[in-house]
Short mmCIF file of C-alpha atoms and ligand atoms in Angstrom, two decimals:
data_model
loop_
_atom_site.label_atom_id
_atom_site.label_comp_id
_atom_site.label_asym_id
_atom_site.label_seq_id
_atom_site.Cartn_x
_atom_site.Cartn_y
_atom_site.Cartn_z
CA UNK C 1358 96.17 -46.44 -50.13
CA UNK C 1359 96.44 -50.00 -50.74
CA UNK C 1360 93.86 -52.92 -49.84
CA UNK C 1361 95.14 -55.28 -46.94
CA UNK C 1362 94.57 -59.11 -46.21
CA UNK C 1363 95.11 -61.50 -44.03
CA UNK C 1364 94.28 -58.59 -41.09
CA UNK C 1365 94.02 -59.09 -37.60
CA UNK C 1366 90.83 -58.70 -35.44
CA UNK C 1367 91.80 -55.41 -34.53
CA UNK C 1368 92.12 -54.14 -37.96
CA UNK C 1369 89.08 -55.19 -38.85
CA UNK C 1370 87.33 -54.80 -35.70
CA UNK C 1371 85.17 -51.45 -33.90
CA UNK C 1372 86.40 -50.59 -30.42
CA UNK C 1373 83.55 -49.90 -27.80
CA UNK C 1374 84.63 -47.71 -24.91
CA UNK C 1375 83.24 -48.24 -22.01
CA UNK C 1376 82.93 -45.63 -18.80
CA UNK C 1377 82.34 -48.11 -16.54
CA UNK C 1378 80.67 -45.29 -13.65
CA UNK C 1379 77.90 -44.35 -16.12
CA UNK C 1380 77.36 -47.85 -17.71
CA UNK C 1381 75.00 -49.95 -15.97
CA UNK C 1382 74.39 -50.01 -12.28
CA UNK C 1383 73.70 -53.40 -10.90
CA UNK C 1384 73.80 -52.84 -7.20
CA UNK C 1385 71.78 -49.70 -6.55
CA UNK C 1386 74.62 -46.93 -5.39
CA UNK C 1387 73.83 -45.08 -8.61
CA UNK C 1388 77.59 -45.96 -9.83
CA UNK C 1389 78.02 -48.25 -12.88
CA UNK C 1390 79.76 -51.53 -11.80
CA UNK C 1391 81.01 -55.06 -13.70
CA UNK C 1392 77.71 -56.87 -13.16
CA UNK C 1393 75.74 -54.12 -14.60
CA UNK C 1394 78.43 -54.40 -17.71
CA UNK C 1395 77.65 -58.09 -17.77
CA UNK C 1396 73.84 -57.49 -17.60
CA UNK C 1397 74.03 -54.93 -21.08
CA UNK C 1398 77.10 -57.46 -22.78
CA UNK C 1399 74.21 -58.67 -25.35
CA UNK C 1400 73.27 -55.16 -25.81
CA UNK C 1401 76.92 -54.34 -27.28
CA UNK C 1402 77.12 -57.50 -28.98
CA UNK C 1403 73.81 -56.63 -30.85
CA UNK C 1404 74.89 -52.79 -31.65
CA UNK C 1405 77.79 -54.81 -33.85
CA UNK C 1406 80.79 -53.86 -32.24
CA UNK C 1407 84.10 -56.35 -31.62
CA UNK C 1408 86.00 -55.19 -28.74
CA UNK C 1409 85.17 -53.62 -25.50
CA UNK C 1410 87.51 -51.13 -24.03
CA UNK C 1411 86.96 -50.54 -20.23
CA UNK C 1412 88.06 -47.38 -18.91
CA UNK C 1413 89.85 -48.11 -15.47
CA UNK C 1414 88.30 -50.40 -12.99
CA UNK C 1415 90.97 -50.78 -10.40
CA UNK C 1416 90.83 -49.77 -6.30
CA UNK C 1417 90.76 -45.99 -6.70
CA UNK C 1418 90.42 -43.19 -4.38
CA UNK C 1419 88.71 -41.76 -7.85
CA UNK C 1420 90.24 -38.55 -6.99
CA UNK C 1421 90.24 -38.50 -11.58
CA UNK C 1422 87.75 -40.98 -11.13
CA UNK C 1423 89.81 -44.29 -11.81
CA UNK C 1424 93.15 -42.82 -13.11
CA UNK C 1425 94.34 -42.30 -10.40
CA UNK C 1426 94.66 -46.54 -9.38
CA UNK C 1427 95.53 -47.71 -6.08
CA UNK C 1428 96.32 -50.96 -7.04
CA UNK C 1429 97.50 -52.08 -10.83
CA UNK C 1430 95.78 -56.27 -9.59
CA UNK C 1431 92.53 -55.24 -8.12
CA UNK C 1432 89.35 -54.22 -8.66
CA UNK C 1433 87.88 -51.59 -7.22
CA UNK C 1434 85.16 -52.73 -4.42
CA UNK C 1435 82.63 -49.99 -5.97
CA UNK C 1436 82.76 -51.88 -9.57
CA UNK C 1437 83.05 -55.28 -8.04
CA UNK C 1438 85.62 -58.16 -7.22
CA UNK C 1439 88.38 -60.25 -9.10
CA UNK C 1440 85.49 -62.99 -9.21
CA UNK C 1441 83.30 -60.64 -10.63
CA UNK C 1442 85.62 -59.78 -13.50
CA UNK C 1443 86.66 -63.36 -14.84
CA UNK C 1444 82.57 -64.29 -15.30
CA UNK C 1445 82.59 -60.49 -17.25
CA UNK C 1446 85.59 -61.75 -19.17
CA UNK C 1447 84.33 -64.90 -20.00
CA UNK C 1448 80.61 -63.20 -20.63
CA UNK C 1449 82.61 -61.03 -23.28
CA UNK C 1450 84.39 -63.95 -24.65
CA UNK C 1451 81.18 -66.61 -25.01
CA UNK C 1452 80.08 -63.24 -27.41
CA UNK C 1453 82.92 -63.31 -29.79
CA UNK C 1454 83.76 -60.20 -28.38
CA UNK C 1455 87.44 -59.01 -27.13
CA UNK C 1456 88.14 -57.16 -23.65
CA UNK C 1457 90.37 -54.41 -23.30
CA UNK C 1458 91.49 -53.10 -19.88
CA UNK C 1459 93.25 -49.31 -19.08
CA UNK C 1460 96.53 -49.74 -18.63
CA UNK C 1461 97.73 -46.37 -16.35
CA UNK C 1462 101.92 -46.51 -16.75
CA UNK C 1463 102.52 -43.21 -16.22
CA UNK C 1464 101.14 -42.40 -12.71
CA UNK C 1465 99.52 -44.24 -9.91
CA UNK C 1466 97.21 -42.80 -6.96
CA UNK C 1467 99.04 -41.51 -3.92
CA UNK C 1468 97.26 -43.78 -1.95
CA UNK C 1469 98.80 -46.21 -3.97
CA UNK C 1470 101.27 -48.48 -1.35
CA UNK C 1471 104.20 -47.84 -3.33
CA UNK C 1472 103.75 -44.37 -3.13
CA UNK C 1473 103.38 -44.23 0.83
CA UNK C 1474 106.35 -46.18 0.80
CA UNK C 1475 108.13 -44.09 -1.46
CA UNK C 1476 107.43 -40.76 0.86
CA UNK C 1477 107.90 -42.16 4.17
CA UNK C 1478 111.09 -41.88 4.19
CA UNK C 1479 114.42 -40.27 1.31
CA UNK C 1480 116.11 -44.02 1.76
CA UNK C 1481 113.11 -45.90 1.08
CA UNK C 1482 113.73 -48.38 -1.43
CA UNK C 1483 110.99 -47.26 -3.61
CA UNK C 1484 111.53 -43.90 -3.19
CA UNK C 1485 113.36 -44.01 -6.93
CA UNK C 1486 110.00 -45.75 -8.09
CA UNK C 1487 108.57 -42.25 -7.95
CA UNK C 1488 110.28 -38.46 -9.27
CA UNK C 1489 111.71 -36.75 -6.27
CA UNK C 1490 114.12 -33.37 -6.65
CA UNK C 1491 115.28 -30.94 -4.74
CA UNK C 1492 113.64 -27.22 -4.68
CA UNK C 1493 115.15 -24.97 -7.50
CA UNK C 1494 117.58 -22.45 -6.78
CA UNK C 1495 114.92 -19.75 -5.53
CA UNK C 1496 113.07 -22.54 -2.87
CA UNK C 1497 110.20 -22.89 -5.62
CA UNK C 1498 109.54 -26.14 -7.54
CA UNK C 1499 112.72 -27.59 -9.63
CA UNK C 1500 111.20 -26.18 -12.76
CA UNK C 1501 109.20 -24.85 -14.54
CA UNK C 1502 106.52 -27.86 -15.60
CA UNK C 1503 102.67 -27.11 -15.62
CA UNK C 1504 100.29 -29.83 -14.69
CA UNK C 1505 97.68 -30.68 -17.30
CA UNK C 1506 94.66 -29.67 -15.04
CA UNK C 1507 96.65 -26.29 -14.21
CA UNK C 1508 99.27 -25.29 -11.41
CA UNK C 1509 102.39 -26.04 -10.91
CA UNK C 1510 103.65 -29.73 -11.47
CA UNK C 1511 105.29 -30.43 -8.65
CA UNK C 1512 104.07 -30.75 -5.15
CA UNK C 1513 105.84 -30.28 -1.58
CA UNK C 1514 106.64 -32.84 0.54
CA UNK C 1515 107.18 -31.45 4.00
CA UNK C 1516 108.32 -34.67 6.10
CA UNK C 1517 111.07 -35.11 3.44
CA UNK C 1518 112.03 -31.98 2.57
CA UNK C 1519 111.82 -32.78 -1.34
CA UNK C 1520 109.37 -31.98 -4.43
CA UNK C 1521 107.49 -34.85 -6.34
CA UNK C 1522 106.23 -34.93 -10.15
CA UNK C 1523 102.82 -34.83 -10.91
CA UNK C 1524 101.85 -34.62 -14.73
CA UNK C 1525 97.95 -34.28 -13.74
CA UNK C 1526 96.98 -33.96 -10.34
CA UNK C 1527 98.98 -33.97 -6.85
CA UNK C 1528 96.80 -37.48 -6.22
CA UNK C 1529 98.27 -38.85 -8.85
CA UNK C 1530 102.34 -38.84 -8.38
CA UNK C 1531 104.42 -39.83 -11.80
CA UNK C 1532 105.94 -43.00 -11.89
CA UNK C 1533 109.84 -42.97 -12.51
CA UNK C 1534 110.17 -45.82 -15.57
CA UNK C 1535 113.93 -44.87 -15.53
CA UNK C 1536 113.85 -47.08 -12.37
CA UNK C 1537 114.26 -51.20 -13.74
CA UNK C 1538 111.88 -52.65 -10.30
CA UNK C 1539 109.67 -50.12 -11.43
CA UNK C 1540 109.43 -51.35 -15.09
CA UNK C 1541 109.65 -55.04 -13.98
CA UNK C 1542 106.51 -54.10 -11.23
CA UNK C 1543 104.53 -53.12 -14.00
CA UNK C 1544 105.56 -55.72 -16.69
CA UNK C 1545 104.39 -58.40 -13.76
CA UNK C 1546 100.77 -56.47 -14.09
CA UNK C 1547 100.29 -56.71 -17.84
CA UNK C 1548 101.26 -60.38 -17.25
CA UNK C 1549 98.88 -60.51 -14.57
CA UNK C 1550 95.40 -59.37 -16.77
CA UNK C 1551 97.00 -61.00 -19.98
CA UNK C 1552 97.09 -64.35 -17.79
CA UNK C 1553 93.27 -63.54 -17.02
CA UNK C 1554 92.76 -63.68 -20.65
CA UNK C 1555 92.28 -60.00 -21.69
CA UNK C 1556 93.08 -59.07 -25.11
CA UNK C 1557 94.96 -56.27 -24.94
CA UNK C 1558 95.30 -52.72 -23.32
CA UNK C 1559 94.59 -48.92 -23.90
CA UNK C 1560 97.66 -47.02 -22.82
CA UNK C 1561 96.85 -43.73 -21.07
CA UNK C 1562 98.94 -40.87 -21.68
CA UNK C 1563 102.03 -43.52 -22.97
CA UNK C 1564 104.29 -40.63 -24.46
CA UNK C 1565 103.92 -38.89 -20.58
CA UNK C 1566 105.85 -42.07 -19.46
CA UNK C 1567 109.50 -40.69 -19.53
CA UNK C 1568 110.90 -37.45 -18.77
CA UNK C 1569 114.29 -35.52 -20.18
CA UNK C 1570 116.78 -36.72 -17.33
CA UNK C 1571 118.46 -33.08 -16.64
CA UNK C 1572 114.49 -31.76 -15.92
CA UNK C 1573 114.95 -28.64 -18.01
CA UNK C 1574 112.56 -26.05 -18.23
CA UNK C 1575 109.72 -26.40 -20.75
CA UNK C 1576 110.03 -23.28 -23.47
CA UNK C 1577 107.03 -21.26 -23.20
CA UNK C 1578 104.17 -21.55 -26.19
CA UNK C 1579 104.34 -18.54 -27.99
CA UNK C 1580 100.66 -19.30 -29.62
CA UNK C 1581 99.08 -19.32 -26.03
CA UNK C 1582 96.17 -16.87 -25.22
CA UNK C 1583 94.34 -16.93 -21.73
CA UNK C 1584 91.47 -18.69 -22.25
CA UNK C 1585 93.42 -21.51 -23.45
CA UNK C 1586 94.23 -23.99 -20.48
CA UNK C 1587 97.10 -22.63 -18.19
CA UNK C 1588 98.41 -26.64 -19.13
CA UNK C 1589 99.21 -25.03 -23.14
CA UNK C 1590 101.13 -21.94 -21.56
CA UNK C 1591 104.39 -24.03 -22.27
CA UNK C 1592 105.26 -26.80 -25.07
CA UNK C 1593 105.75 -29.82 -23.27
CA UNK C 1594 109.00 -30.51 -24.85
CA UNK C 1595 111.17 -31.70 -21.74
CA UNK C 1596 108.18 -33.37 -20.19
CA UNK C 1597 106.83 -36.07 -23.14
CA UNK C 1598 107.76 -37.77 -25.68
CA UNK C 1599 111.32 -38.45 -24.88
CA UNK C 1600 113.00 -41.52 -27.13
CA UNK C 1601 113.23 -43.72 -23.88
CA UNK C 1602 109.56 -44.09 -23.77
CA UNK C 1603 109.76 -45.48 -26.93
CA UNK C 1604 112.13 -48.16 -25.85
CA UNK C 1605 109.59 -49.24 -22.66
CA UNK C 1606 106.94 -49.03 -25.54
CA UNK C 1607 108.70 -51.76 -27.71
CA UNK C 1608 109.48 -53.77 -24.49
CA UNK C 1609 105.77 -53.72 -23.97
CA UNK C 1610 104.56 -54.54 -27.23
CA UNK C 1611 107.00 -57.63 -27.43
CA UNK C 1612 105.25 -58.67 -23.74
CA UNK C 1613 102.16 -58.46 -25.66
CA UNK C 1614 103.24 -60.18 -28.38
CA UNK C 1615 104.44 -62.86 -26.55
CA UNK C 1616 100.93 -63.81 -25.54
CA UNK C 1617 99.62 -64.13 -29.20
CA UNK C 1618 97.09 -62.07 -30.92
CA UNK C 1619 96.93 -59.14 -28.20
CA UNK C 1620 96.48 -55.49 -29.36
CA UNK C 1621 97.85 -52.29 -27.74
CA UNK C 1622 96.21 -49.19 -27.96
CA UNK C 1623 98.36 -46.10 -26.88
CA UNK C 1624 97.11 -42.49 -26.02
CA UNK C 1625 99.40 -40.04 -27.77
CA UNK C 1626 98.92 -36.37 -29.07
CA UNK C 1627 101.30 -35.30 -30.80
CA UNK C 1628 101.88 -33.81 -34.25
CA UNK C 1629 101.82 -36.30 -37.27
CA UNK C 1630 105.79 -37.20 -37.63
CA UNK C 1631 106.08 -37.90 -33.81
CA UNK C 1632 102.64 -39.70 -33.58
CA UNK C 1633 103.74 -42.10 -36.07
CA UNK C 1634 106.77 -43.12 -34.60
CA UNK C 1635 104.66 -44.79 -31.90
CA UNK C 1636 104.31 -47.88 -34.40
CA UNK C 1637 107.73 -48.11 -34.18
CA UNK C 1638 109.77 -50.38 -36.74
CA UNK C 1639 108.82 -53.45 -38.41
CA UNK C 1640 111.55 -55.11 -36.27
CA UNK C 1641 110.90 -53.38 -33.13
CA UNK C 1642 107.29 -52.51 -33.34
CA UNK C 1643 105.58 -50.42 -30.69
CA UNK C 1644 101.89 -49.78 -30.07
CA UNK C 1645 99.24 -51.55 -32.88
CA UNK C 1646 97.16 -48.16 -32.93
CA UNK C 1647 98.60 -45.12 -31.63
CA UNK C 1648 94.99 -43.40 -30.79
CA UNK C 1649 94.37 -40.52 -33.50
CA UNK C 1650 92.25 -37.96 -32.04
CA UNK C 1651 92.49 -35.20 -35.38
CA UNK C 1652 88.70 -35.83 -35.65
CA UNK C 1653 88.22 -34.71 -32.47
CA UNK C 1654 90.48 -31.67 -32.09
CA UNK C 1655 90.19 -30.59 -35.62
CA UNK C 1656 86.76 -28.10 -37.57
CA UNK C 1657 84.20 -29.60 -38.91
CA UNK C 1658 84.28 -29.17 -42.51
CA UNK C 1659 84.99 -30.76 -45.54
CA UNK C 1660 88.47 -28.41 -46.52
CA UNK C 1661 89.72 -29.62 -43.01
CA UNK C 1662 88.64 -33.19 -43.13
CA UNK C 1663 90.48 -34.04 -46.52
CA UNK C 1664 93.50 -32.64 -44.95
CA UNK C 1665 93.55 -34.17 -41.54
CA UNK C 1666 93.04 -37.30 -43.92
CA UNK C 1667 95.18 -37.11 -46.52
CA UNK C 1668 98.12 -36.04 -43.77
CA UNK C 1669 97.51 -38.51 -41.53
CA UNK C 1670 97.17 -41.36 -44.45
CA UNK C 1671 100.56 -40.07 -45.46
CA UNK C 1672 102.30 -39.83 -42.28
CA UNK C 1673 101.81 -43.58 -41.80
CA UNK C 1674 104.62 -46.08 -42.01
CA UNK C 1675 103.92 -48.61 -44.54
CA UNK C 1676 103.34 -51.30 -41.92
CA UNK C 1677 101.12 -48.79 -39.88
CA UNK C 1678 97.19 -49.44 -39.37
CA UNK C 1679 95.48 -46.29 -39.15
CA UNK C 1680 92.50 -45.25 -36.28
CA UNK C 1681 89.89 -42.94 -35.87
CA UNK C 1682 88.02 -42.00 -32.97
CA UNK C 1683 85.15 -39.34 -32.68
CA UNK C 1684 84.12 -39.40 -29.00
CA UNK C 1685 85.84 -39.94 -25.50
CA UNK C 1686 85.03 -39.44 -21.95
CA UNK C 1687 87.60 -36.89 -22.11
CA UNK C 1688 85.98 -34.68 -25.38
CA UNK C 1689 82.83 -33.10 -25.62
CA UNK C 1690 79.67 -35.09 -26.95
CA UNK C 1691 80.34 -35.01 -30.93
CA UNK C 1692 76.18 -34.53 -31.35
CA UNK C 1693 77.08 -31.23 -28.83
CA UNK C 1694 79.61 -30.44 -30.92
CA UNK C 1695 78.05 -30.41 -34.38
CA UNK C 1696 74.51 -30.82 -33.83
CA UNK C 1697 72.40 -34.50 -34.31
CA UNK C 1698 72.18 -34.21 -38.12
CA UNK C 1699 75.95 -33.84 -38.57
CA UNK C 1700 76.81 -36.39 -36.02
CA UNK C 1701 75.32 -38.78 -38.21
CA UNK C 1702 77.64 -37.59 -41.23
CA UNK C 1703 80.40 -38.22 -38.50
CA UNK C 1704 78.76 -41.94 -37.64
CA UNK C 1705 79.29 -42.50 -41.46
CA UNK C 1706 82.65 -41.03 -41.64
CA UNK C 1707 83.81 -42.99 -39.15
CA UNK C 1708 82.70 -46.20 -40.09
CA UNK C 1709 83.87 -45.87 -43.43
CA UNK C 1710 87.17 -44.19 -43.22
CA UNK C 1711 90.09 -46.77 -43.41
CA UNK C 1712 91.18 -47.96 -40.25
CA UNK C 1713 90.09 -49.31 -36.23
CA UNK C 1714 87.37 -46.96 -35.48
CA UNK C 1715 86.81 -46.49 -31.25
CA UNK C 1716 82.94 -45.56 -31.04
CA UNK C 1717 82.20 -44.37 -26.99
CA UNK C 1718 79.33 -44.86 -24.90
CA UNK C 1719 76.23 -43.17 -25.78
CA UNK C 1720 77.57 -41.65 -28.82
CA UNK C 1721 75.31 -44.50 -30.73
CA UNK C 1722 72.14 -42.58 -29.29
CA UNK C 1723 73.13 -39.15 -30.25
CA UNK C 1724 73.40 -37.72 -26.94
CA UNK C 1725 74.18 -33.77 -26.66
CA UNK C 1726 74.76 -31.44 -24.58
CA UNK C 1727 73.67 -31.57 -20.64
CA UNK C 1728 72.99 -29.56 -18.12
CA UNK C 1729 74.99 -30.06 -15.44
CA UNK C 1730 74.06 -27.88 -12.15
CA UNK C 1731 77.27 -26.46 -10.67
CA UNK C 1732 76.53 -28.28 -7.78
CA UNK C 1733 76.99 -31.74 -9.41
CA UNK C 1734 79.93 -31.09 -11.43
CA UNK C 1735 82.61 -33.84 -10.18
CA UNK C 1736 85.44 -33.47 -12.88
CA UNK C 1737 88.76 -32.41 -11.44
CA UNK C 1738 89.76 -30.99 -14.18
CA UNK C 1739 86.59 -29.04 -14.69
CA UNK C 1740 86.80 -27.59 -10.57
CA UNK C 1741 90.45 -26.88 -11.07
CA UNK C 1742 89.80 -24.18 -14.21
CA UNK C 1743 86.23 -23.74 -13.98
CA UNK C 1744 86.62 -20.57 -16.44
CA UNK C 1745 87.73 -22.54 -19.47
CA UNK C 1746 84.57 -24.59 -20.10
CA UNK C 1747 86.69 -27.62 -20.83
CA UNK C 1748 84.56 -29.83 -18.12
CA UNK C 1749 84.52 -33.53 -18.91
CA UNK C 1750 81.29 -34.33 -16.91
CA UNK C 1751 78.62 -33.49 -19.87
CA UNK C 1752 80.68 -36.90 -21.35
CA UNK C 1753 80.49 -38.87 -18.51
CA UNK C 1754 76.35 -38.96 -17.99
CA UNK C 1755 74.80 -42.14 -16.84
CA UNK C 1756 73.18 -44.38 -20.13
CA UNK C 1757 69.82 -44.22 -20.60
CA UNK C 1758 68.16 -47.47 -20.95
CA UNK C 1759 64.30 -46.75 -21.05
CA UNK C 1760 62.15 -44.32 -19.43
CA UNK C 1761 61.75 -45.91 -16.25
CA UNK C 1762 63.08 -43.91 -13.29
CA UNK C 1763 66.76 -43.12 -13.74
CA UNK C 1764 66.54 -44.51 -17.01
CA UNK C 1765 66.66 -48.10 -15.81
CA UNK C 1766 70.74 -47.22 -15.40
CA UNK C 1767 70.22 -47.37 -11.24
CA UNK C 1768 67.48 -47.90 -8.64
CA UNK C 1769 68.80 -44.47 -7.20
CA UNK C 1770 70.11 -41.03 -8.17
CA UNK C 1771 72.58 -41.34 -10.75
CA UNK C 1772 76.38 -40.40 -9.73
CA UNK C 1773 75.66 -37.34 -12.46
CA UNK C 1774 72.62 -36.40 -13.97
CA UNK C 1775 71.19 -38.17 -17.19
CA UNK C 1776 70.95 -36.56 -20.24
CA UNK C 1777 68.02 -33.74 -20.36
CA UNK C 1778 66.12 -35.51 -22.85
CA UNK C 1779 66.90 -39.32 -21.36
CA UNK C 1780 62.34 -39.99 -21.45
CA UNK C 1781 62.70 -39.61 -25.27
CA UNK C 1782 66.61 -40.20 -26.48
CA UNK C 1783 67.29 -44.25 -24.52
CA UNK C 1784 68.25 -47.57 -25.61
CA UNK C 1785 64.57 -48.90 -25.38
CA UNK C 1786 62.83 -46.05 -27.66
CA UNK C 1787 65.70 -45.88 -29.99
CA UNK C 1788 65.81 -49.81 -30.70
CA UNK C 1789 61.78 -49.43 -31.59
CA UNK C 1790 62.54 -46.20 -34.09
CA UNK C 1791 64.15 -47.71 -37.68
CA UNK C 1792 65.19 -44.28 -38.03
CA UNK C 1793 66.87 -43.85 -34.90
CA UNK C 1794 70.67 -42.81 -34.25
CA UNK C 1795 71.17 -46.20 -32.69
CA UNK C 1796 69.49 -47.99 -35.56
CA UNK C 1797 71.65 -46.21 -37.99
CA UNK C 1798 74.81 -47.31 -35.82
CA UNK C 1799 73.69 -51.12 -35.93
CA UNK C 1800 72.75 -50.69 -40.02
CA UNK C 1801 76.53 -48.97 -40.59
CA UNK C 1802 78.05 -51.71 -38.09
CA UNK C 1803 76.43 -54.43 -39.84
CA UNK C 1804 77.35 -53.29 -43.23
CA UNK C 1805 80.65 -52.37 -42.29
CA UNK C 1806 81.41 -55.67 -41.06
CA UNK C 1807 80.03 -57.45 -44.17
CA UNK C 1808 81.83 -55.30 -45.97
CA UNK C 1809 85.85 -56.42 -47.61
CA UNK C 1810 85.60 -52.77 -48.81
CA UNK C 1811 84.60 -51.01 -45.44
CA UNK C 1812 87.35 -53.31 -43.38
CA UNK C 1813 89.91 -53.56 -45.24
CA UNK C 1814 90.06 -51.96 -48.70
CA UNK C 1815 91.99 -49.31 -50.42
CA UNK C 1816 91.08 -45.93 -49.44
CA UNK C 1817 91.05 -42.84 -52.31
CA UNK C 1818 89.76 -39.25 -51.70
CA UNK C 1819 88.12 -37.82 -54.65
CA UNK C 1820 87.37 -34.85 -55.97
CA UNK C 1821 84.32 -32.90 -54.46
CA UNK C 1822 82.37 -29.42 -54.45
CA UNK C 1823 82.54 -27.16 -51.49
CA UNK C 1824 81.22 -28.78 -48.18
CA UNK C 1825 81.27 -32.21 -49.55
CA UNK C 1826 83.96 -34.94 -48.80
CA UNK C 1827 83.89 -38.01 -50.81
CA UNK C 1828 86.28 -40.87 -51.38
CA UNK C 1829 86.35 -44.77 -52.73
CA UNK C 1830 86.70 -47.78 -50.67
CA UNK C 1831 87.38 -51.03 -52.65
CA UNK C 1832 88.11 -54.44 -52.36
CA UNK C 1833 88.23 -56.97 -54.92
CA UNK C 1834 84.85 -56.44 -56.90
CA UNK C 1835 83.34 -54.20 -54.39
CA UNK C 1836 84.07 -50.68 -54.59
CA UNK C 1837 82.23 -47.91 -52.99
CA UNK C 1838 81.58 -44.26 -53.04
CA UNK C 1839 81.05 -42.54 -49.84
CA UNK C 1840 79.63 -38.74 -49.97
CA UNK C 1841 79.16 -36.67 -47.23
CA UNK C 1842 77.55 -33.15 -47.20
CA UNK C 1843 79.00 -31.24 -44.01
CA UNK C 1844 76.73 -28.52 -45.14
CA UNK C 1845 72.89 -27.37 -44.62
CA UNK C 1846 72.18 -27.16 -48.46
CA UNK C 1847 71.62 -29.52 -50.91
CA UNK C 1848 74.79 -30.01 -52.82
CA UNK C 1849 76.02 -31.71 -56.32
CA UNK C 1850 78.79 -34.75 -56.75
CA UNK C 1851 80.00 -36.20 -59.87
CA UNK C 1852 80.50 -39.98 -60.06
CA UNK C 1853 83.89 -40.51 -60.06
CA UNK C 1854 85.43 -41.19 -63.97
CA UNK C 1855 85.39 -44.40 -65.36
CA UNK C 1856 82.51 -45.34 -62.55
CA UNK C 1857 78.93 -45.60 -62.72
CA UNK C 1858 76.59 -44.97 -60.03
CA UNK C 1859 74.74 -48.03 -58.34
CA UNK C 1860 72.48 -48.85 -55.68
CA UNK C 1861 72.58 -46.40 -52.26
CA UNK C 1862 73.47 -48.45 -49.72
CA UNK C 1863 72.93 -46.31 -46.66
CA UNK C 1864 72.32 -42.95 -46.12
CA UNK C 1865 71.77 -40.41 -43.17
CA UNK C 1866 68.74 -39.61 -43.74
CA UNK C 1867 65.30 -41.51 -43.50
CA UNK C 1868 64.87 -41.45 -47.45
CA UNK C 1869 67.33 -40.67 -49.90
CA UNK C 1870 67.11 -39.11 -53.38
CA UNK C 1871 70.79 -39.19 -54.30
CA UNK C 1872 70.96 -41.41 -57.01
CA UNK C 1873 70.05 -38.02 -58.68
CA UNK C 1874 73.56 -36.42 -58.36
CA UNK C 1875 72.91 -34.37 -55.61
CA UNK C 1876 73.18 -35.08 -51.87
CA UNK C 1877 70.37 -33.29 -49.17
CA UNK C 1878 71.16 -30.85 -46.84
CA UNK C 1879 73.42 -32.59 -43.87
CA UNK C 1880 73.08 -36.35 -45.81
CA UNK C 1881 75.84 -38.65 -46.08
CA UNK C 1882 75.58 -41.43 -48.55
CA UNK C 1883 77.01 -44.79 -49.25
CA UNK C 1884 76.80 -45.84 -52.93
CA UNK C 1885 78.18 -49.08 -54.97
CA UNK C 1886 80.17 -47.87 -57.92
CA UNK C 1887 79.98 -50.10 -61.24
CA UNK C 1888 82.54 -50.39 -63.36
CA UNK C 1889 86.17 -50.61 -63.72
CA UNK C 1890 87.56 -53.35 -61.09
C1 NOJ O 3356 93.58 -39.66 -20.22
C2 NOJ O 3356 92.77 -40.30 -19.53
O1 NOJ O 3356 91.74 -40.21 -20.84
C3 NOJ O 3356 92.16 -38.72 -18.42
O2 NOJ O 3356 90.49 -39.47 -18.19
C4 NOJ O 3356 92.62 -38.83 -17.07
O3 NOJ O 3356 92.48 -37.89 -16.40
C5 NOJ O 3356 94.13 -38.55 -17.90
N1 NOJ O 3356 94.64 -39.78 -18.64
C6 NOJ O 3356 94.95 -38.81 -16.74
O4 NOJ O 3356 95.34 -40.39 -16.02
#
């Protein structure tokens, strides 16, 4: 893939996800808030990222911890108020950072005034802002659709004698994007925040937004086995990724573009060919960055990664800019999944691949598995399907800042437990240790920022031994070779034909002997290459 020039900030930059309940509490209620985020902005700036994506901060009954929005144009009192938000955005901009909010268009809270009106009677003007259907022929739900959190996607409403659709919890009724008034109201929501200066949005489950007009049953998934989530019993053929959703995504893009340099990041889980369609076309672009979760979803071995990277790069439209994610508030922690040594290799991969990286809070400390006693588990997904082991609480534990009580996160017991090793694994301790994960991330982020090869350079996979992933990044007269050993044994590697091996610029290890042509167990290295410009 070729080198790019004249790139916008969101192509060069790194996005850092903040989960506001768990970043910093400023008022002693055990729950993070906006004033807390403000207090920690210097940390974010010093980390060396470019933009903050803040998970939802809007008024919410918190059935799904903010992804159930009761007012799209307000701030949840637990988190602060609009005046604090305005202060947050100006403090973010004062540090040269950008702010992306989390827009949740597929569903609102059942406590949103729109839904309260909608369910009040069949002839209420807002009835059609949500998706209401009569019972099926057998008196049960209108079709077989299954909620992402298990159980039917339909909830019976006794008062008005119809079912409403909810792709997630019953407390999260799906909005009807086929209704022009709802569409206009949602455009007003985007304008409200863009007018306040936000630099863009991460758009929650954007591919869910529109459903097949006739609501046919979804086909059975022949690959489903009982250990897998109930949702996956069916293929979500008719309940997601409808052509009309692409039209809406193009409308959102036009709106964002009318404000200048803004970015839309869409949450999308689809195979490459359908995923790539969310970029739209040069004439009718859609989201700038359809989130790419393949590093999270696939096995951690060199052969799989090579394949994923090559297939993804190959699927992008010519104008489409790639992006990569290794952690989020929904996924298991990367260090829990692959161990701390490989988590360093993952950090190097994330920050040297071609495309915008998204880094999730706490992964820069290498937080791994966290023990959460059953009585403290809060995630509704886990509580509905506890036997599956898919709970998200373990990725949502508070940021450990130092070894003071409650890790400096709060003066009270936090809403979720801290990581077990917080007394040693915290920001203060890692800042003081030059070989810590945090310092490693800072170093890689600084390197990336200063390197055209890493930010906008071309990308070429190179041949390597089993369990080694290697590639070249190149821009102008800067050529870098990245060699990642995914195994726990030393491995040899060859300098690509026509080049000479230059300095080691970074290693995942404190001390590297890799210029000898061998990468140590679990080692990742960035070399400068000489010759052949
Ligand atoms: C995706 C969000 O990341 C997740 O946390 C949420 O539960 C669902 N969308 C529903 O909004």
